[in-house]
Structure formats: structure tokens, C-alpha cells
Short mmCIF file of C-alpha atoms and ligand atoms in Angstrom, two decimals:
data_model
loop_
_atom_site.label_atom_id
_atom_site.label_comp_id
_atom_site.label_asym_id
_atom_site.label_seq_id
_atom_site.Cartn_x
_atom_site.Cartn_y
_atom_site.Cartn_z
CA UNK A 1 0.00 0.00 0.00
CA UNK A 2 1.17 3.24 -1.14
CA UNK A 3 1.86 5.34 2.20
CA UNK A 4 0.41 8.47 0.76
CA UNK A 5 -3.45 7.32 -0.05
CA UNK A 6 -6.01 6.89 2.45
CA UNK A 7 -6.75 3.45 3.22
CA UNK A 8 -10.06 1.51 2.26
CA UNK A 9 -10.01 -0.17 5.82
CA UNK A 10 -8.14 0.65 9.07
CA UNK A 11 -7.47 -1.92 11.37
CA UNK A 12 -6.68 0.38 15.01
CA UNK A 13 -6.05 -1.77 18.01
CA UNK A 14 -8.48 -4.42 17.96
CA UNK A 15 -9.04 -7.44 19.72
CA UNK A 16 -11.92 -10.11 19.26
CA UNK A 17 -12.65 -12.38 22.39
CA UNK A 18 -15.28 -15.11 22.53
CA UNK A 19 -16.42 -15.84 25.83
CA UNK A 20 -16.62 -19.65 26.34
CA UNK A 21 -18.59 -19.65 29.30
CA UNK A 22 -21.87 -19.80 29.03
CA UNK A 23 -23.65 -21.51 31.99
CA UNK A 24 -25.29 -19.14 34.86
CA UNK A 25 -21.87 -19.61 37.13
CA UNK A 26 -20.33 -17.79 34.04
CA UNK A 27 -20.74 -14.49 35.82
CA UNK A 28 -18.56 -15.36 39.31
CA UNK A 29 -16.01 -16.55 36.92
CA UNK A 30 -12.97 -15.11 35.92
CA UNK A 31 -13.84 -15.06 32.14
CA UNK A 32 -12.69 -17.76 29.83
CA UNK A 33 -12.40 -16.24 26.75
CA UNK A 34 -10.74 -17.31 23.84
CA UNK A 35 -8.60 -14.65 22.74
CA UNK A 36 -9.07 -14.80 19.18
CA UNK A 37 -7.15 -11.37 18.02
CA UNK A 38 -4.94 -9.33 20.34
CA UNK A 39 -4.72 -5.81 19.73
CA UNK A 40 -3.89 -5.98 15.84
CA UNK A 41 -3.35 -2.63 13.75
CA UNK A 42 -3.42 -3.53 9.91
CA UNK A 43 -4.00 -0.78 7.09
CA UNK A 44 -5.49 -2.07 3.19
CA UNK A 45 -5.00 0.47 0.68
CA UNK A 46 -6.81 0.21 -2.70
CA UNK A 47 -5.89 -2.09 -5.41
CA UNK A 48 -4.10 -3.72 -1.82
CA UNK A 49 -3.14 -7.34 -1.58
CA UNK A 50 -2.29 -8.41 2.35
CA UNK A 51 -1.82 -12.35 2.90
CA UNK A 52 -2.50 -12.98 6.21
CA UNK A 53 -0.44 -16.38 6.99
CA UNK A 54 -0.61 -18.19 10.19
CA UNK A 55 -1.12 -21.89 11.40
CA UNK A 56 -4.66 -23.30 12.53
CA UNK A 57 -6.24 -21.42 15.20
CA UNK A 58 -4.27 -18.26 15.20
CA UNK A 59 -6.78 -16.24 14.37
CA UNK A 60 -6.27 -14.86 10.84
CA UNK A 61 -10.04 -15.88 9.70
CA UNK A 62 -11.20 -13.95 12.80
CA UNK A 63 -9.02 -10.91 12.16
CA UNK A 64 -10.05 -11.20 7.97
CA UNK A 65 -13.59 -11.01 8.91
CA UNK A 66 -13.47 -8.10 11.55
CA UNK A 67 -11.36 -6.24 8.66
CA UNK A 68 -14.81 -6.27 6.58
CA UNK A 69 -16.90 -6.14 8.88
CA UNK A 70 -18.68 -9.38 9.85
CA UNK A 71 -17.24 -9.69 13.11
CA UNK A 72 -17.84 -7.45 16.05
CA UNK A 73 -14.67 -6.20 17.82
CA UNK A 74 -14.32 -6.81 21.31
CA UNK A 75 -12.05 -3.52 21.45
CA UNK A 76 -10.76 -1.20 19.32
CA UNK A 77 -11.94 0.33 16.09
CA UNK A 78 -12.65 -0.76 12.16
CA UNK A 79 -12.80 1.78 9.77
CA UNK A 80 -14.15 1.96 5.97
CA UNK A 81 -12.92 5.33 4.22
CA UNK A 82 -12.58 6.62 7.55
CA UNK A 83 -16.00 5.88 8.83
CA UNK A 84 -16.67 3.69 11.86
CA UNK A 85 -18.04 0.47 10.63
CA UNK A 86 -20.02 -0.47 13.65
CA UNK A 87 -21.23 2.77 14.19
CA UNK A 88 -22.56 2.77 11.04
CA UNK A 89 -24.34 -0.77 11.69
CA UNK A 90 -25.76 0.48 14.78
CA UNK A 91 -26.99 3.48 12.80
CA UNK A 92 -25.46 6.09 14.19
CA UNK A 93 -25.59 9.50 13.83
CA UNK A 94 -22.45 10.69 13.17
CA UNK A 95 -21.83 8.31 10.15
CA UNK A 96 -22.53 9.36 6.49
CA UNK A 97 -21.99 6.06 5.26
CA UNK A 98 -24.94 3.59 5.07
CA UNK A 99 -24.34 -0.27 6.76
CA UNK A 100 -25.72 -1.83 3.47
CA UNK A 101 -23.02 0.15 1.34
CA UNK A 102 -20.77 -1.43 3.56
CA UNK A 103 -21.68 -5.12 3.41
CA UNK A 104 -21.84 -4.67 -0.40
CA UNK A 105 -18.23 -3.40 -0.41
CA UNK A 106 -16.45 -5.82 1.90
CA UNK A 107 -17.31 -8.75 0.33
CA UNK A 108 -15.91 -12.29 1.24
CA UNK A 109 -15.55 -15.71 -0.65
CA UNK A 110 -15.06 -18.56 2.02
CA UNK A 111 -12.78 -21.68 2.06
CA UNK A 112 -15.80 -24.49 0.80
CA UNK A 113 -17.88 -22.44 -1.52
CA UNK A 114 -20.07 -25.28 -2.06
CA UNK A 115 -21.17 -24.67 1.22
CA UNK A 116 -22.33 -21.23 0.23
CA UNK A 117 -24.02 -21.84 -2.94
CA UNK A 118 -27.72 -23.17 -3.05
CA UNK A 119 -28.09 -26.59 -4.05
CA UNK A 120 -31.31 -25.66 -6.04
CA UNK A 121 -30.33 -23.17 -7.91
CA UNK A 122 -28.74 -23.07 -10.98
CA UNK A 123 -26.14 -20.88 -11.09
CA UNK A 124 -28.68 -17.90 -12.98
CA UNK A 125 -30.33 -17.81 -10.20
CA UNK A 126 -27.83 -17.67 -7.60
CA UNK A 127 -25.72 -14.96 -8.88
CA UNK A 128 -28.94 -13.12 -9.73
CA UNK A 129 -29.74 -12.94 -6.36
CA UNK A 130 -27.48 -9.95 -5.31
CA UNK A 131 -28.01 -8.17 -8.36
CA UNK A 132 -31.42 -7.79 -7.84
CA UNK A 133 -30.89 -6.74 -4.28
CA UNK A 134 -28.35 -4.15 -4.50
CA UNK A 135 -29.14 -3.21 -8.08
CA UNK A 136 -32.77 -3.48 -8.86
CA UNK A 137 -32.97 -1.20 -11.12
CA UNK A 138 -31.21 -3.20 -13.45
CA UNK A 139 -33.51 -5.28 -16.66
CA UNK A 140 -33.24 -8.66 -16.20
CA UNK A 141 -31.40 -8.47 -19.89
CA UNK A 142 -29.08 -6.38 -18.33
CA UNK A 143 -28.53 -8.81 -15.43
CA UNK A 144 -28.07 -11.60 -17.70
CA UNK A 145 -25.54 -9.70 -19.52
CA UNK A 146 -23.40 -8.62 -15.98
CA UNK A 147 -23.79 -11.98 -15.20
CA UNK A 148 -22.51 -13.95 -18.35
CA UNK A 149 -19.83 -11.32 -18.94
CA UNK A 150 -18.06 -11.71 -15.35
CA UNK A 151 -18.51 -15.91 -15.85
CA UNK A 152 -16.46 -15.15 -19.14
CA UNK A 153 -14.09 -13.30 -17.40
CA UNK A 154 -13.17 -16.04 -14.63
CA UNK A 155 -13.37 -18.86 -17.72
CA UNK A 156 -16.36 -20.11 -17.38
CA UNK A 157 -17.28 -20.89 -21.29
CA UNK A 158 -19.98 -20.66 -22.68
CA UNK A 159 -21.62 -18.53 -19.91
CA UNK A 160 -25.03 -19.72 -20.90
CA UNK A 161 -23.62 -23.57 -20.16
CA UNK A 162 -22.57 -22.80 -16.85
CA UNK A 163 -25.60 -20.32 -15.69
CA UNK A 164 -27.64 -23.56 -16.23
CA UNK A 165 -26.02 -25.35 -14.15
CA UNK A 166 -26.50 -26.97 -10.71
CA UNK A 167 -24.02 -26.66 -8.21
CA UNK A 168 -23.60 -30.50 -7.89
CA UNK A 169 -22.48 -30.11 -12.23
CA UNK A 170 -19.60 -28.03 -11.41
CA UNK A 171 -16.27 -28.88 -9.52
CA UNK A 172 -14.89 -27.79 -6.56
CA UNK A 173 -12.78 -24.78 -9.20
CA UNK A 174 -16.12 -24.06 -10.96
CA UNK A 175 -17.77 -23.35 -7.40
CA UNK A 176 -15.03 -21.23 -6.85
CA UNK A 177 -14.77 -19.35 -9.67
CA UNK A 178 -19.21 -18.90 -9.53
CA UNK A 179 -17.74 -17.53 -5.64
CA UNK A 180 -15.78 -15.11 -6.97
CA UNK A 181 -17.99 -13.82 -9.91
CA UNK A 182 -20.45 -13.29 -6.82
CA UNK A 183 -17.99 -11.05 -4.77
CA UNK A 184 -17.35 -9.22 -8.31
CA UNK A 185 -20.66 -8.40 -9.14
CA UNK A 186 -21.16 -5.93 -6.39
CA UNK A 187 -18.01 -4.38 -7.50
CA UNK A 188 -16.50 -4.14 -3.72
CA UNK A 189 -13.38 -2.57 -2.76
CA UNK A 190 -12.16 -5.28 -0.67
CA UNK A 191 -12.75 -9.53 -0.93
CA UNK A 192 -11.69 -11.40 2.19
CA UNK A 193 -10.89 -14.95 0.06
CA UNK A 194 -10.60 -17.33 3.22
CA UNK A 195 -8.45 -20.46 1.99
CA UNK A 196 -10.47 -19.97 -1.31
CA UNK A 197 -7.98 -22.35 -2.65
CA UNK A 198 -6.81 -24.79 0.12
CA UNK A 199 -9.37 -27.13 -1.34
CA UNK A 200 -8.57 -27.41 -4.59
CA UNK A 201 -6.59 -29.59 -6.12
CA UNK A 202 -3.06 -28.98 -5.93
CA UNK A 203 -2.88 -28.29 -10.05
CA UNK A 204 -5.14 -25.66 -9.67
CA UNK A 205 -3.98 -23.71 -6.90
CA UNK A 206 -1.90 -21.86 -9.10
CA UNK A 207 -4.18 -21.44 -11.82
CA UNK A 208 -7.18 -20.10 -9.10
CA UNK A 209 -4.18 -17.57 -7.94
CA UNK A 210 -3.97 -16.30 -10.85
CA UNK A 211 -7.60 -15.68 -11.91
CA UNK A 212 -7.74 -13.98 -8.36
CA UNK A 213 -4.62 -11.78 -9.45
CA UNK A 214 -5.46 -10.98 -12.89
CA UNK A 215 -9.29 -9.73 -11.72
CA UNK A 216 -7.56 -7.81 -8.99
CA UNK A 217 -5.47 -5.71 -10.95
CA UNK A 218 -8.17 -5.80 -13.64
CA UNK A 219 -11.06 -4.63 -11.30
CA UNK A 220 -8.85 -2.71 -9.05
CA UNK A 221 -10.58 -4.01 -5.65
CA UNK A 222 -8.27 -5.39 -2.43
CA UNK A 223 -7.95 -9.00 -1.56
CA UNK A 224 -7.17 -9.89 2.15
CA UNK A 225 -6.00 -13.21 1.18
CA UNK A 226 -5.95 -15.95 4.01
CA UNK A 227 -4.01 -18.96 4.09
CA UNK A 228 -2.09 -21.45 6.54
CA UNK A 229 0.80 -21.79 3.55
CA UNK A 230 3.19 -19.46 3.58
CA UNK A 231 3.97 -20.42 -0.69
CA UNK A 232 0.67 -19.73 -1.35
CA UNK A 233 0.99 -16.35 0.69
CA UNK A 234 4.50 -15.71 -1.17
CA UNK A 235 3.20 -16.50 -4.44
CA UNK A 236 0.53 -13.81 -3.70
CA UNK A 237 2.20 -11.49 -2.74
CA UNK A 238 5.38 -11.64 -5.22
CA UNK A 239 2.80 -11.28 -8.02
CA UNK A 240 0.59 -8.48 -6.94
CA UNK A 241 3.23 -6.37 -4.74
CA UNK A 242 1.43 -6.79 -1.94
CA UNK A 243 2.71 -7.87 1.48
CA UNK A 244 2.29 -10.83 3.72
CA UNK A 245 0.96 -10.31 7.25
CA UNK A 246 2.73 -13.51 9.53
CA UNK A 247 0.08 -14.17 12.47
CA UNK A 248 0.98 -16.33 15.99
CA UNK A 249 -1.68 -16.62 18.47
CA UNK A 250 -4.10 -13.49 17.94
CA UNK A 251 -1.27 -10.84 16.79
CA UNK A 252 0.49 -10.21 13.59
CA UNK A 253 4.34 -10.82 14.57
CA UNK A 254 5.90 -9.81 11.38
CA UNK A 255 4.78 -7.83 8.04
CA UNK A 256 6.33 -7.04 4.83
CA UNK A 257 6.60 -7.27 1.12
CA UNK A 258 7.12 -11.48 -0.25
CA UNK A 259 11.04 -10.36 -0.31
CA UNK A 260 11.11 -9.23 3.03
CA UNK A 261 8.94 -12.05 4.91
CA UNK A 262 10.69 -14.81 2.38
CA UNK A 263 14.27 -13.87 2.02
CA UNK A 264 14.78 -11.88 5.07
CA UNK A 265 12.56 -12.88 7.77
CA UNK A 266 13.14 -11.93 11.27
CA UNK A 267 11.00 -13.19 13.64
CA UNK A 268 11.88 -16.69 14.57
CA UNK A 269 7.82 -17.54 14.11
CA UNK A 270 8.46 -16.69 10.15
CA UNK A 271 11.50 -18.23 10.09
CA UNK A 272 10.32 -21.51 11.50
CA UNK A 273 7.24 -21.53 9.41
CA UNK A 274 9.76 -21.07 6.69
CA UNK A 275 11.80 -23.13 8.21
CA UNK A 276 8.88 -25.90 7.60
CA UNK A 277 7.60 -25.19 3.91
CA UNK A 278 8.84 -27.56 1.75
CA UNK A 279 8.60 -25.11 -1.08
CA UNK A 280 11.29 -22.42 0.56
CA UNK A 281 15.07 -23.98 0.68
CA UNK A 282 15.85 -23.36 4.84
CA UNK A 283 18.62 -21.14 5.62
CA UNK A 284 20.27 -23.56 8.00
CA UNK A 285 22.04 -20.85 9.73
CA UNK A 286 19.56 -18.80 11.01
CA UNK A 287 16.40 -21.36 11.00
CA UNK A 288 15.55 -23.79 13.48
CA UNK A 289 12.39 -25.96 13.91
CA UNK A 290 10.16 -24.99 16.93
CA UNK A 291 11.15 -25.89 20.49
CA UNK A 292 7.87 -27.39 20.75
CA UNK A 293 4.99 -28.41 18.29
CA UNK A 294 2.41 -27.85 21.38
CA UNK A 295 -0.25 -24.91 20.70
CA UNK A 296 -0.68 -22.81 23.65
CA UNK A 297 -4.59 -22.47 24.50
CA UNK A 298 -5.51 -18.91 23.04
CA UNK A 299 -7.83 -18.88 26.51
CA UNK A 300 -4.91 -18.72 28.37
CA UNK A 301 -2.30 -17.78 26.35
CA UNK A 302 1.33 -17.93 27.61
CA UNK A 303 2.56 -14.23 29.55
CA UNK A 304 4.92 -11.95 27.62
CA UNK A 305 5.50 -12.43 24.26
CA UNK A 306 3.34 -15.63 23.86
CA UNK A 307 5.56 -17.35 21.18
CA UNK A 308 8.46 -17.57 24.09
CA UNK A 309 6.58 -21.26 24.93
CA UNK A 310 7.89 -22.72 21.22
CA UNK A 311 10.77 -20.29 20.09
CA UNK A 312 14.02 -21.43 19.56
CA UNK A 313 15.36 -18.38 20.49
CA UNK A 314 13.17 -17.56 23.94
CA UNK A 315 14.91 -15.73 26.67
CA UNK A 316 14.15 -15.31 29.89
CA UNK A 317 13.34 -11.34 29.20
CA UNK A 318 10.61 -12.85 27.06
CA UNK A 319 8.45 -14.08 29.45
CA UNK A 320 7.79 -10.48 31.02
CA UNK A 321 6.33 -8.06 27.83
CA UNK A 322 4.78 -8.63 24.73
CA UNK A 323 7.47 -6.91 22.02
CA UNK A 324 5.84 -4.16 19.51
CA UNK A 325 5.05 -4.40 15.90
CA UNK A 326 8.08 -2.12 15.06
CA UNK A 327 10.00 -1.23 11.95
CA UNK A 328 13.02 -2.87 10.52
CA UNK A 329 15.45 -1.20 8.22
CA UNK A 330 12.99 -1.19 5.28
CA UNK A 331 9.96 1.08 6.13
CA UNK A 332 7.12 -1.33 5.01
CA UNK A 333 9.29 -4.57 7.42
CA UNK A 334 7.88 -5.07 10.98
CA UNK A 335 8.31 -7.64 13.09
CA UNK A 336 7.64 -8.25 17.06
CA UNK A 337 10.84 -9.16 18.86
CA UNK A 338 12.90 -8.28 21.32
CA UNK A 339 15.65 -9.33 19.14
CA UNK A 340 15.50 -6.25 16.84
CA UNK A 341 16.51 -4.03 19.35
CA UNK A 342 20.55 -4.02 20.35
CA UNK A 343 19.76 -2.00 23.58
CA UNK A 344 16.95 -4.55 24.75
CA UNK A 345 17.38 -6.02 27.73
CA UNK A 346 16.81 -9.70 26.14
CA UNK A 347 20.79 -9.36 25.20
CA UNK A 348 21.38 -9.56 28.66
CA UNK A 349 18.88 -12.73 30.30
CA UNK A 350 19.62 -15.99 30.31
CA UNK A 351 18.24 -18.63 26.99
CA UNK A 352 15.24 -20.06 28.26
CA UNK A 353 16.03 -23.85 27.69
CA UNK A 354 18.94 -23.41 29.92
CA UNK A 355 16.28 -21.46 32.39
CA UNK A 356 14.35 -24.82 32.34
CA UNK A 357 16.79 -27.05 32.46
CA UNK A 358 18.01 -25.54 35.99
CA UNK A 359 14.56 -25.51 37.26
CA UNK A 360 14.01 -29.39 36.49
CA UNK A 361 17.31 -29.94 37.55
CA UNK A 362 16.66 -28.37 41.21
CA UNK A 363 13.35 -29.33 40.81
CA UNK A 364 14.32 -33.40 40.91
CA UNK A 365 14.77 -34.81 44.68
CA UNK A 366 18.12 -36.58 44.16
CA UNK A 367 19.28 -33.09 42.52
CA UNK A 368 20.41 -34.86 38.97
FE1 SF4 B 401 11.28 -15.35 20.57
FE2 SF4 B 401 11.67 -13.65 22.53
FE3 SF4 B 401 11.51 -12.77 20.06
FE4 SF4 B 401 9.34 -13.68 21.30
S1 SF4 B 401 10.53 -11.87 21.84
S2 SF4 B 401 9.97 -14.15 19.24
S3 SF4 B 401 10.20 -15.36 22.49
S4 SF4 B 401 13.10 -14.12 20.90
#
């Protein structure tokens, strides 16, 4: 994203919680929320391509879908061209910007798009659907015409052979290319694509990735692309010049362009997740696998910087205060460890294996 232009959406300081208790003791509880997103700031531009990569569970589907607005924020603020997006859903005063504007700009394709499509409808119908809604107006010649123009566009040929078609007649690509024409016809500004291609055949992963890329720059809208691969983010980002968001456990814990995440990396999250993608050839120098494969519980999430559980490089400094989101040499590179900073006090504490070590050590009756 260009520094200069106004974002489409502003991420400020937001967290997402989902309390887990729901029984009537709940309230004499100390809460047991899971901690889905921890106080993440993320900016999309226009014509903005963010890959937000993470494993399982860290909460990159939660953050993609507060971004456009599906999810209610536990704290902090989402804005759309610098207008509160819940304020305007709860139709407040001080917004000039309608909720349904909103919902028809943030638009989102999910991981199984069969899911999402009606079984009894043939494809006509389904992508009708928010045509008529958002743009009544329109003839239904002039529907028909959007309609078989955009499945053109995402190679669906002859339009008139797909729009007659069931969504059991197409496969799993054909459901997600009908997705995407969907999310285009409302011609949004942003498209949160969850995993849109995770279940696709390997063979057309690249092929889907391109379609997405080609209508990107070709519509000029923003994809917040989601994915648990960092190739698939890299690939994404390399093509479009976008930049890949790495996420641990509710926070983003590095950003930057494909070249900075891939080939420079410096939080030892990314480089263990690059560490473990077959795709990338490891840097055995400065990569190491995880000191554990154990998954904190996001409800109670490990004090300090919460990766100091797993990482390689943990010190004992690390258990105290969660590290910033601060800036590397190259403006657009951030990353949240102590480790970037020469004057931190992490220099100076002891590794935390050798921490544990002592404290099973003591910890043992005969003292071996
Ligand atoms: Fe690892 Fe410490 Fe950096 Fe966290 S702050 S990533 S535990 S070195």
C-alpha cells in the first residue's frame, strides 16, 4: 500500500474475544475467553493485496472477517474510508456512510464455496440474487448480460452452459470461480478470500491464484487473502506487490513485502514456518524448527511475548512483555521481537532452555 493514499479499511487496536462460558456460574467466573485477536493494527490500501499467513487457530479468519466487517470487535476500532463500521451498523448519527453500502463493499468468498451456494439453484439464479438486491434497477437483460460477462471473465465458457447449471455439475474450481464472480458483481473494494484455494486440487492452486490476481489488478478491488501456507501467501504477494501479514496466536508478529517475509525474515515464528515449507530452501544458519509443536490455549495464552513457549530463540526477558510491531530497516518490514533491538534487555537474560533445564534440575529430589 502506497503510504500516501487513504486506506479503504483501518485496522486500530483491535481485539476479538469469545467468551466460552456460558452456563449461569459464568458471571462469578474469571472469564474464559478465547482470545481470538490481540490488539492488531493492519492498514489495506486500494488495489491492496495483504496475505495474512498463520497456522490453525491463530486467528487470521477472525481478524479477515473483523477487517470487513462481519465480526464485532471486542475492542478497538474498524474503519471503511474513515467511517466507523459499527457505528454505522448500529446506525449512528455521526456516520454518512450507510451499513448496506458497507456489506456490499467488503465482500468475502469462504474456504468451501459449495457450502455457500444453493443446491437448487442453478447458477442464474444464484448470482442473480445480489443483483437484484443491490441493483434493482437493473432489466433482467441487463442482469443476464453482468452476469454472463463476469462468468467469461473467470473462464467459465460458454456462460449460458454454466448459468444452467447446478451446483452439484460443477467442480470444486467451478464453485469457486461462480464464488468469486459473486464477490465481483457488487463491485467491492475489498474480498476477504478465506483459503479460497486450500481445497482445490493442488494443479489448480496456481491457476485459481492467478484468476484472483489478474481480476484484482483488472477490477482494481483489495484482496485480504488468508491462508495457513506461507507459498501460497509468497506467491501472492510476489505477483501483486502486496505484502504478507505472519500471524501467531491473535497478533500479527511480522509484516512485509514477499522479499522481506521470504528472504529476510526476522521473527523466529516466520523463520520456522519457513523453516517448515517444503517449497522455501531453509537457511540452515539462522532457522531452526520450533522448540515445541504444542499450541498454547488462546484462553490462556502464555505471559509476555506468547511465542516464548515454542521459540528457539526464547529468553528469559521474554516471558515479562509482549514486544511491539516495530519497523526494521525497510519502512514497510515489521516484526515483534525483542531481538531487533541491540539496547533490549533480552541481550542480557539468560536462553530459556537453559532457564528450564536448571529448574528441572533443582526441581528433581536426588538433585540430577
Ligand atoms: Fe522469541 Fe523472545 Fe523474540 Fe518472542 S521476543 S519471538 S520469544 S526471541
Amino acid at each position: 500500500m502506497s503510504s500516501d493514499s487513504d486506506p479503504v479499511l483501518s485496522v486500530d487496536g483491535v481485539s476479538v474475544h469469545f467468551d466460552t462460558d456460558t452456563g449461569l456460574l459464568s458471571r462469578f467466573r474469571e472469564s474464559n475467553a478465547v482470545r481470538a485477536v490481540q490488539n492488531v493494527s493492519l492498514d489495506v490500501g486500494d488495489s491492496d493485496v495483504v496475505a495474512l499467513v498463520g497456522e490453525s487457530g491463530c486467528g487470521k479468519t477472525t481478524l479477515g472477517k473483523t477487517a470487513i466487517g462481519v465480526q464485532r470487535p471486542t475492542e478497538g476500532t474498524v474503519r471503511y474510508r474513515g467511517q466507523d463500521v459499527w457505528a454505522a451498523k448500529d446506525g449512528h448519527q455521526e456516520t454518512t456512510i450507510r451499513a448496506t453500502e458497507i456489506r456490499r463493499n467488503l465482500q468475502m468468498i469462504h474456504q468451501d464455496p459449495g457450502s455457500s451456494l444453493n443446491p437448487n439453484r442453478k447458477v442464474l439464479g444464484t448470482l442473480a440474487v445480489p443483483l437484484k438486491k443491490w441493483q434493482p434497477e437493473l432489466s433482467s437483460e441487463d442482469r443476464r448480460a453482468r452476469i454472463f460477462g463476469l462468468l467469461k471473465e473467470v473462464g467459465m465458457t460458454p456462460p449460458n452452459d454454466y448459468a444452467g447449471r447446478y451446483p452439484h455439475q460443477l467442480s470444486g474450481g467451478e464453485k469457486q470461480r461462480v464464488a468469486l464472480v459473486r464477490a465481483l458483481l457488487m463491485n467491492p473494494d475489498v474480498i476477504l478470500a478465506d483459503e479460497a484455494i486450500s481445497a482445490l486440487d493442488v494443479s489448480l492452486r496456481v491457476e485459481m491464484m492467478d484468476l484472483f490476481l489478474e481480476l484484482q489488478d483488472q477490477f482494481q478491488t483489495s484482496f485480504i487473502f488468508i491462508s495457513h501456507d506461507l507459498s501460497n501467501a509468497r506467491y501472492l504477494a510476489e505477483e501483486s506487490g502486496g505484502r504478507i501479514a505472519v500471524m501467531y496466536l491473535g497478533r500479527i508478529v511480522e509484516i512485509g513485502t514477499a522479499e522481506e517475509i521470504v528472504n529476510n525474515p526476522q521473527h523466529p515464528y516466520t523463520k520456522a514456518l519457513r523453516w517448515a515449507t517444503p517449497d522455501l530452501q531453509p537457511n540452515e544458519e539462522t532457522e531452526q524448527p520450533l522448540r515445541t509443536v504444542d499450541v498454547p490455549d488462546p484462553k490462556n495464552p502464555p505471559s509476555g511475548c506468547a511465542f516464548h513457549t515454542r521459540c528457539p530463540e526464547a529468553r528469559e526477558a521474554c516471558t515479562a512483555a509482549v514486544p511491539d510491531l516495530t519497523g526494521t530497516d525497510a519502512a514497510s518490514h515489521k516484526s515483534a521481537c525483542f531481538r531487533a533491538d541491540d539496547g533490549h534487555q533480552y541481550w542480557d537474560s539468560e536462553p530459556l532452555e537453559a532457564v528450564e533445564e536448571e529448574e528441572t534440575t533443582s526441581a528433581a529430589p536426588d538433585g540430577r
